[in-house]
Coordinates of C-alpha atoms and ligand atoms in Angstrom, one line a residue:
M1 CA 95.7 100.1 66.4
R2 CA 93.5 99.3 63.6
K3 CA 91.5 101.1 61.0
L4 CA 87.7 101.1 60.9
R5 CA 85.9 101.1 57.6
A6 CA 86.7 104.5 56.1
A7 CA 83.1 105.0 55.0
T8 CA 81.6 104.5 58.5
T9 CA 79.5 107.5 59.2
V10 CA 79.2 109.0 62.7
A11 CA 75.7 107.6 63.3
G12 CA 77.0 104.2 62.0
A13 CA 80.1 104.6 64.2
A14 CA 78.0 104.9 67.3
V15 CA 76.4 101.5 66.6
L16 CA 79.7 100.0 65.6
L17 CA 81.4 101.4 68.7
A18 CA 78.7 100.1 70.9
S19 CA 79.2 96.7 69.4
L20 CA 82.9 97.0 70.3
G21 CA 81.9 97.3 73.9
F22 CA 82.8 100.9 74.6
A23 CA 81.9 102.0 78.1
A24 CA 80.8 105.6 78.7
G25 CA 82.1 107.6 81.6
P26 CA 84.2 106.7 84.6
G27 CA 84.4 103.6 86.6
A28 CA 86.2 101.5 84.0
Q29 CA 87.7 98.5 85.8
A30 CA 90.2 96.0 84.8
G31 CA 88.6 93.9 82.1
D32 CA 86.7 96.9 80.8
T33 CA 89.5 98.1 78.6
N34 CA 88.0 100.4 76.0
S35 CA 86.6 103.5 77.7
Q36 CA 90.0 105.1 77.5
D37 CA 90.5 104.5 73.8
V38 CA 91.1 107.5 71.6
I39 CA 89.0 107.8 68.5
E40 CA 90.0 110.0 65.6
Y41 CA 87.2 111.5 63.4
R42 CA 87.8 112.9 60.0
V43 CA 85.6 115.9 59.7
H44 CA 84.9 116.9 56.1
D45 CA 85.4 120.4 54.8
A46 CA 86.0 121.6 58.3
Y47 CA 89.3 123.4 58.1
P48 CA 87.6 126.7 57.5
K49 CA 85.5 125.9 60.6
G50 CA 88.4 125.1 62.9
E51 CA 87.6 127.9 65.3
A52 CA 84.1 126.7 65.6
L53 CA 85.4 123.3 66.6
E54 CA 87.9 124.9 69.0
S55 CA 85.0 127.0 70.5
A56 CA 83.0 123.8 70.9
G57 CA 85.7 122.4 73.1
L58 CA 87.0 119.8 70.7
E59 CA 90.6 119.1 70.0
V60 CA 91.7 119.3 66.3
V61 CA 95.0 117.4 65.9
K62 CA 95.6 117.5 62.2
R63 CA 94.6 119.1 58.9
V64 CA 94.3 116.9 55.8
G65 CA 93.5 119.2 52.9
D66 CA 90.2 120.8 53.7
D67 CA 89.3 118.1 56.3
V68 CA 90.5 118.0 59.8
I69 CA 91.1 115.2 62.3
V70 CA 89.4 115.7 65.6
V71 CA 90.4 113.5 68.5
G72 CA 87.9 112.4 71.2
D73 CA 86.0 109.4 72.4
A74 CA 82.9 107.4 71.5
N75 CA 80.6 110.4 72.3
T76 CA 82.6 112.9 70.2
G77 CA 80.8 111.7 67.0
S78 CA 77.4 112.8 68.1
R79 CA 78.8 116.2 69.2
L80 CA 80.2 116.7 65.7
E81 CA 76.8 115.7 64.2
K82 CA 75.1 118.3 66.4
L83 CA 77.4 120.9 65.0
G84 CA 76.1 120.0 61.5
L85 CA 79.4 118.5 60.4
R86 CA 79.9 115.4 58.3
A87 CA 82.4 113.2 60.0
E88 CA 83.6 109.6 60.0
V89 CA 85.7 107.5 62.3
S90 CA 89.1 107.5 60.6
R91 CA 91.1 105.7 63.2
H92 CA 90.9 104.0 66.5
L93 CA 93.9 104.2 68.8
R94 CA 93.4 101.3 71.1
Q95 CA 94.8 101.6 74.6
A96 CA 96.6 98.6 76.1
P97 CA 94.6 96.6 78.6
W98 CA 94.7 98.1 82.0
S99 CA 97.2 96.8 84.5
A100 CA 98.4 98.3 87.8
P101 CA 101.5 100.5 87.8
T102 CA 104.4 98.2 88.6
L103 CA 107.5 99.7 90.1
K104 CA 110.6 97.6 90.3
P105 CA 111.7 97.1 93.9
G106 CA 115.0 98.7 94.6
A107 CA 114.9 101.0 91.6
A108 CA 116.3 104.5 92.0
P109 CA 113.6 107.1 92.4
Q110 CA 114.4 108.7 89.1
D111 CA 113.8 105.4 87.4
E112 CA 110.1 105.0 88.5
T113 CA 108.2 104.5 85.3
Y114 CA 104.8 103.4 83.9
Y115 CA 103.7 102.2 80.5
G116 CA 107.0 100.7 79.3
G117 CA 109.4 103.5 80.5
Y118 CA 107.6 106.8 80.9
H119 CA 108.7 108.6 84.0
T120 CA 106.3 109.5 86.8
V121 CA 106.2 113.0 88.3
N122 CA 108.3 111.8 91.2
A123 CA 110.9 110.3 88.9
H124 CA 111.1 113.6 86.9
Y125 CA 111.7 115.5 90.2
A126 CA 114.2 112.9 91.4
N127 CA 116.0 113.1 88.2
M128 CA 116.5 116.9 88.5
D129 CA 117.7 116.4 92.1
A130 CA 120.1 113.7 91.0
A131 CA 121.5 115.9 88.3
A132 CA 122.0 118.7 90.8
S133 CA 123.7 116.5 93.5
A134 CA 125.9 114.7 90.9
H135 CA 126.8 118.0 89.2
P136 CA 126.6 120.8 91.7
D137 CA 128.7 123.0 89.3
L138 CA 126.1 122.6 86.6
A139 CA 122.5 122.1 87.8
T140 CA 120.3 124.0 90.3
V141 CA 116.8 122.9 91.1
V142 CA 114.2 125.7 91.9
N143 CA 110.6 125.6 93.1
Y144 CA 108.6 128.2 91.3
G145 CA 105.1 127.6 92.7
Q146 CA 102.5 125.0 93.7
S147 CA 100.0 122.9 91.8
W148 CA 96.3 123.4 92.3
R149 CA 96.0 120.3 94.5
K150 CA 98.9 121.4 96.6
Q151 CA 97.4 124.8 97.2
Q152 CA 94.1 123.1 98.2
G153 CA 95.9 120.7 100.7
Q154 CA 94.9 117.7 98.6
G155 CA 98.3 116.3 98.0
G156 CA 99.7 117.7 94.7
Y157 CA 103.2 118.9 93.9
D158 CA 105.6 121.8 94.0
L159 CA 106.2 123.2 90.6
K160 CA 109.9 122.7 89.7
A161 CA 112.4 123.8 87.2
V162 CA 116.1 123.1 86.8
C163 CA 118.7 125.6 85.6
V164 CA 121.7 124.0 83.8
T165 CA 124.8 126.0 83.1
K166 CA 128.5 126.0 84.0
K167 CA 127.8 128.0 87.1
A168 CA 129.5 131.3 87.8
E169 CA 128.8 133.9 90.5
G170 CA 125.1 135.1 90.1
D171 CA 124.0 132.4 87.6
C172 CA 120.6 130.8 87.9
A173 CA 119.1 133.6 90.0
Q174 CA 115.4 134.2 89.2
K175 CA 116.1 137.7 88.0
P176 CA 116.1 139.0 84.5
D177 CA 119.5 140.8 84.5
S178 CA 121.4 137.5 84.2
K179 CA 124.9 137.6 82.7
K180 CA 124.1 134.7 80.3
P181 CA 121.1 134.6 78.0
R182 CA 118.5 131.9 78.6
F183 CA 116.7 129.2 76.8
L184 CA 113.6 127.7 78.6
L185 CA 112.2 124.3 77.6
Q186 CA 108.8 123.3 79.0
S187 CA 106.8 120.1 78.6
Q188 CA 103.6 118.3 79.7
I189 CA 101.4 121.3 80.1
H190 CA 98.9 118.9 78.5
A191 CA 99.4 115.9 80.8
R192 CA 98.5 113.1 78.4
E193 CA 101.2 114.2 75.8
I194 CA 103.5 111.9 77.6
A195 CA 106.4 111.8 75.1
T196 CA 107.0 115.5 75.7
G197 CA 108.2 115.1 79.3
E198 CA 110.6 112.5 78.2
M199 CA 112.3 115.0 75.9
S200 CA 113.0 117.2 78.9
Y201 CA 114.2 114.3 81.0
K202 CA 116.6 113.3 78.3
Y203 CA 117.8 116.8 77.6
I204 CA 118.7 117.5 81.3
N205 CA 120.8 114.3 81.4
Y206 CA 122.3 115.0 78.0
L207 CA 123.5 118.4 79.2
V208 CA 124.9 117.5 82.6
N209 CA 126.6 114.3 81.2
G210 CA 127.9 116.0 78.1
Y211 CA 129.6 119.0 79.8
G212 CA 133.4 118.7 79.3
K213 CA 133.0 115.8 76.8
D214 CA 130.8 117.1 74.0
P215 CA 132.1 120.4 72.6
E216 CA 128.6 121.6 71.6
V217 CA 127.2 121.0 75.1
T218 CA 130.3 122.5 76.8
K219 CA 130.0 125.7 74.7
L220 CA 126.3 126.0 75.3
L221 CA 126.7 125.7 79.1
D222 CA 129.6 128.0 79.2
T223 CA 127.6 130.8 77.5
T224 CA 123.9 130.1 78.2
E225 CA 121.5 129.2 81.1
I226 CA 119.3 126.4 80.0
W227 CA 116.1 126.1 82.1
V228 CA 113.9 123.1 81.9
V229 CA 110.4 122.6 83.3
P230 CA 109.8 118.9 82.5
I231 CA 106.3 118.8 84.0
V232 CA 104.3 122.0 83.8
N233 CA 101.1 120.2 85.0
P234 CA 102.1 117.6 87.6
D235 CA 98.6 117.1 89.0
G236 CA 97.4 116.2 85.5
V237 CA 100.4 113.8 85.0
N238 CA 99.6 112.2 88.3
I239 CA 96.1 111.3 86.9
V240 CA 97.7 110.1 83.6
Q241 CA 100.2 107.8 85.3
S242 CA 97.5 106.4 87.6
G243 CA 96.4 104.4 84.6
G244 CA 99.7 102.5 84.8
N245 CA 100.1 100.4 81.7
S246 CA 97.0 102.1 80.2
P247 CA 97.7 105.8 80.8
K248 CA 94.6 107.9 81.5
L249 CA 94.1 110.5 78.8
H250 CA 93.8 113.5 81.0
R251 CA 94.7 116.7 79.3
K252 CA 93.8 119.4 81.8
N253 CA 94.9 120.2 85.3
A254 CA 93.2 118.8 88.4
D255 CA 91.2 122.0 89.3
F256 CA 88.0 120.2 90.0
T257 CA 86.3 123.3 91.5
D258 CA 83.3 123.2 89.1
A259 CA 83.0 119.6 88.1
D260 CA 84.5 116.2 89.1
L261 CA 85.1 112.8 87.6
R262 CA 81.5 111.7 88.3
Q263 CA 80.1 114.5 86.2
C264 CA 82.6 114.6 83.4
G265 CA 84.1 111.1 83.3
D266 CA 87.8 110.9 82.5
S267 CA 87.9 110.0 78.8
A268 CA 89.9 111.6 76.0
G269 CA 86.8 113.7 75.1
S270 CA 85.2 114.5 78.4
Q271 CA 87.0 115.3 81.7
P272 CA 87.0 117.9 84.5
G273 CA 89.8 120.5 85.0
V274 CA 91.1 123.6 83.2
D275 CA 93.1 123.5 80.0
L276 CA 96.2 125.4 81.1
N277 CA 97.1 126.2 77.5
R278 CA 93.8 128.1 77.1
N279 CA 94.2 129.9 80.4
F280 CA 97.0 132.5 79.6
G281 CA 95.7 136.0 79.7
Y282 CA 96.7 137.5 76.3
H283 CA 93.8 137.7 73.8
W284 CA 92.1 135.1 76.0
E285 CA 88.7 133.7 75.2
S286 CA 86.2 132.2 77.7
N287 CA 85.1 128.6 77.6
T288 CA 83.3 127.6 80.8
S289 CA 82.0 124.3 79.6
K290 CA 83.3 122.2 82.5
C291 CA 83.9 118.9 80.8
D292 CA 85.3 120.1 77.5
Q293 CA 88.9 119.4 76.5
T294 CA 89.5 123.2 76.2
T295 CA 87.8 124.6 79.3
S296 CA 89.7 127.9 79.7
T297 CA 88.9 129.1 83.2
S298 CA 87.7 128.1 86.6
N299 CA 86.5 131.5 87.7
G300 CA 85.3 133.2 84.5
A301 CA 88.6 135.0 84.0
A302 CA 92.1 134.4 82.4
D303 CA 95.0 133.3 84.5
S304 CA 92.8 131.5 87.0
E305 CA 95.1 128.5 87.6
P306 CA 98.1 128.4 89.9
E307 CA 100.2 126.5 87.3
T308 CA 99.6 129.2 84.8
K309 CA 100.2 132.1 87.1
A310 CA 103.4 130.6 88.5
L311 CA 104.7 130.0 85.0
E312 CA 104.0 133.6 83.9
Q313 CA 105.9 134.8 87.0
L314 CA 108.8 132.5 86.2
W315 CA 108.9 133.9 82.6
A316 CA 108.9 137.5 84.0
N317 CA 111.7 136.6 86.4
L318 CA 113.9 135.0 83.8
F319 CA 113.3 137.2 80.8
G320 CA 112.0 140.6 82.1
D321 CA 109.6 142.6 80.0
H322 CA 110.9 143.8 76.6
R323 CA 107.8 144.5 74.7
A324 CA 104.8 146.9 75.0
D325 CA 101.6 145.0 74.6
G326 CA 100.2 146.4 71.3
P327 CA 99.8 144.3 68.2
D328 CA 102.5 146.1 66.3
D329 CA 105.1 146.7 69.0
R330 CA 108.5 145.2 68.4
P331 CA 110.5 143.7 71.2
D332 CA 113.1 146.3 72.4
A333 CA 116.8 146.1 71.5
N334 CA 117.6 144.4 74.8
A335 CA 115.2 141.5 74.3
R336 CA 117.0 138.1 74.4
G337 CA 116.2 134.6 75.3
T338 CA 114.2 131.8 73.6
A339 CA 111.5 129.5 74.9
L340 CA 109.8 126.3 73.7
M341 CA 106.7 124.6 74.9
L342 CA 106.3 120.9 73.8
H343 CA 103.0 119.3 72.8
S344 CA 102.0 116.3 70.8
Y345 CA 101.0 114.9 68.3
A346 CA 100.4 117.0 65.2
G347 CA 104.1 117.1 64.1
I348 CA 104.3 120.9 63.6
I349 CA 106.3 124.0 64.7
I350 CA 104.0 126.8 65.7
L351 CA 104.9 130.5 65.9
P352 CA 102.9 133.4 67.5
W353 CA 100.2 134.6 67.0
E354 CA 98.2 131.6 67.9
Y355 CA 94.9 133.4 68.7
T356 CA 94.6 134.6 65.1
H357 CA 96.3 134.1 61.8
S358 CA 94.8 137.1 60.0
T359 CA 97.7 139.2 61.3
H360 CA 101.4 138.4 61.9
T361 CA 103.6 139.5 64.7
P362 CA 106.1 142.3 64.1
S363 CA 108.7 139.6 64.6
D364 CA 107.2 137.4 61.9
A365 CA 110.3 137.3 59.6
Q366 CA 112.6 136.2 62.5
F367 CA 110.1 133.6 63.7
R368 CA 109.7 132.1 60.3
A369 CA 113.4 132.1 59.7
M370 CA 113.9 130.1 62.9
G371 CA 110.9 127.9 62.1
A372 CA 112.6 127.1 58.7
D373 CA 115.8 126.3 60.5
M374 CA 114.1 124.0 63.0
S375 CA 112.1 122.3 60.2
K376 CA 115.3 121.0 58.8
F377 CA 115.9 118.8 61.9
S378 CA 112.4 117.3 62.1
G379 CA 110.8 117.8 58.7
Y380 CA 107.8 119.4 60.5
Q381 CA 105.9 122.2 58.8
Y382 CA 106.0 125.6 60.5
G383 CA 103.6 128.5 60.7
Q384 CA 101.0 130.2 62.9
A385 CA 98.5 127.9 64.5
G386 CA 95.7 128.9 62.3
E387 CA 97.7 128.4 59.2
L388 CA 98.4 124.8 60.1
L389 CA 95.4 123.8 62.2
Y390 CA 93.2 126.4 63.8
D391 CA 93.4 129.6 65.8
A392 CA 93.6 128.9 69.6
A393 CA 93.4 131.7 72.1
G394 CA 94.9 131.7 75.6
G395 CA 98.1 129.8 74.7
S396 CA 101.5 130.1 76.3
D397 CA 103.4 131.7 73.3
D398 CA 101.0 134.5 72.8
L399 CA 101.4 135.7 76.4
A400 CA 105.2 135.0 76.5
Y401 CA 105.8 137.0 73.3
G402 CA 102.8 139.4 73.5
K403 CA 103.3 140.6 77.0
L404 CA 107.1 140.0 77.6
G405 CA 108.7 139.9 74.1
I406 CA 110.1 136.4 74.6
A407 CA 110.9 134.5 71.3
S408 CA 108.5 131.7 72.2
F409 CA 107.6 128.6 70.1
T410 CA 105.4 125.5 70.4
I411 CA 106.4 122.2 68.8
E412 CA 104.0 119.3 68.6
L413 CA 105.9 116.1 68.4
G414 CA 104.4 113.8 65.8
D415 CA 104.9 110.9 63.4
S416 CA 102.0 111.4 61.1
G417 CA 100.5 108.1 60.1
G418 CA 103.6 106.3 61.5
S419 CA 104.0 103.9 64.4
C420 CA 104.8 106.7 66.8
D421 CA 101.6 108.7 66.2
G422 CA 99.1 109.5 69.0
F423 CA 99.3 110.6 72.6
T424 CA 100.8 107.4 74.0
P425 CA 103.4 106.1 71.6
Q426 CA 105.4 103.0 72.6
Y427 CA 108.3 104.0 74.8
S428 CA 110.8 103.0 72.0
C429 CA 109.6 106.1 70.0
V430 CA 111.2 108.3 72.6
D431 CA 114.7 107.3 71.8
G432 CA 114.1 105.9 68.3
T433 CA 112.1 108.7 66.7
F434 CA 111.6 111.9 68.7
W435 CA 114.9 112.5 70.6
P436 CA 117.4 112.6 67.7
Y437 CA 115.8 115.6 66.1
M438 CA 114.5 117.3 69.3
Q439 CA 118.0 117.3 70.8
K440 CA 119.2 119.2 67.7
T441 CA 116.2 121.5 67.9
F442 CA 116.8 122.3 71.6
N443 CA 120.5 123.1 71.0
Y444 CA 119.5 125.3 68.1
L445 CA 117.1 127.4 70.2
A446 CA 119.6 127.6 73.0
S447 CA 122.2 128.9 70.5
K448 CA 119.7 131.6 69.4
A449 CA 119.2 132.9 73.0
P450 CA 121.7 135.7 72.8
S451 CA 119.9 137.5 70.0
P452 CA 116.8 135.8 68.6
Y453 CA 115.6 139.0 66.8
K454 CA 118.8 139.7 64.9
Ligands
ZN1 ZN1 98.9 119.9 73.8

């Protein structure tokens, strides 16, 4: 990681980046180490234009006063220039030189890792299975769908969740009338946000290993079902981990119906697939630009992706429907349960609505009270997406709350300006920085499951 000259303009940056040997597009081989690098651009006076950046398919990761930080690759600068924006390269997050994934011979399947300790999709799945076989009284693994590639017969994965609770008759059924209230934790809907999946991996193990020893865990599992989906987007994570020690920065799923890697490349700023967190069908907006970071559909409509549809069905099965769909409808008196989707790397807590911040939800006071409580653990700011960064339509929380009445939050892990910033922090950040406050945050949200709106 090193800083470029702060005053470098976008046009100047193109020259500078060329001189640094940036390769465009796919086909980067060992030795050609820079095409995967992430470049942050500071875009001046662009906060009020956040939605325009979002519509242009760019990812805004931070707000700095009236400026915003946009993340992308060497070509992102010229795209900003075409939008008439004044931008400069603010930081260059250099990827480690490429090397093949190395798996230790004889390692247990749940210990298969890449990039210094990050778990592969197979390792996440093996970890859930290992928890269930070692603790049959506590953990139940369920399949809730299939990834896009699996549906197409191109490899791919089942979509998996684990239910963790001190099991009693009828627990962990995929039906909304459960005896215990539920907390649902989900991560890696954006594949390249690799620290998020590790939070889920650690939480599953913390729960099953803590029962009967840690009074807080014991109480939670006696009274609550905790569901974890560690990898919402396994096809995408498969692409990320294929980079081995230099993870590919694939954000979207692997639905390459409209475009493939030859057309889009596979850089931070240009890649094929659909952004699952723009695909949910509540106040959805269309973005059919195939190589954008925020392509919102493969067929011109919302809910086009199998990963999205399956997750929505899981939510309906676990939580039922406790809210009419109008903007001012309150969740009904029986609404219970909490949900959290993890992202990185802005370091913020986001409440619905995300598609707009000109109105608040009817549950705004409760959401902000919970946001304030969670903020005490991490120090992250909380608010609606557009208050902190920009409005974003088609996200998970708007559908989960808007259609079903689930008290649903997004947290972006982050370490603004610190050594654990970026999509691919060193693995030591997982234990050293993120886990201590996320563990408290997850327990807090689980404790709110019985009555989030009271
Ligand atoms: Zn994300």
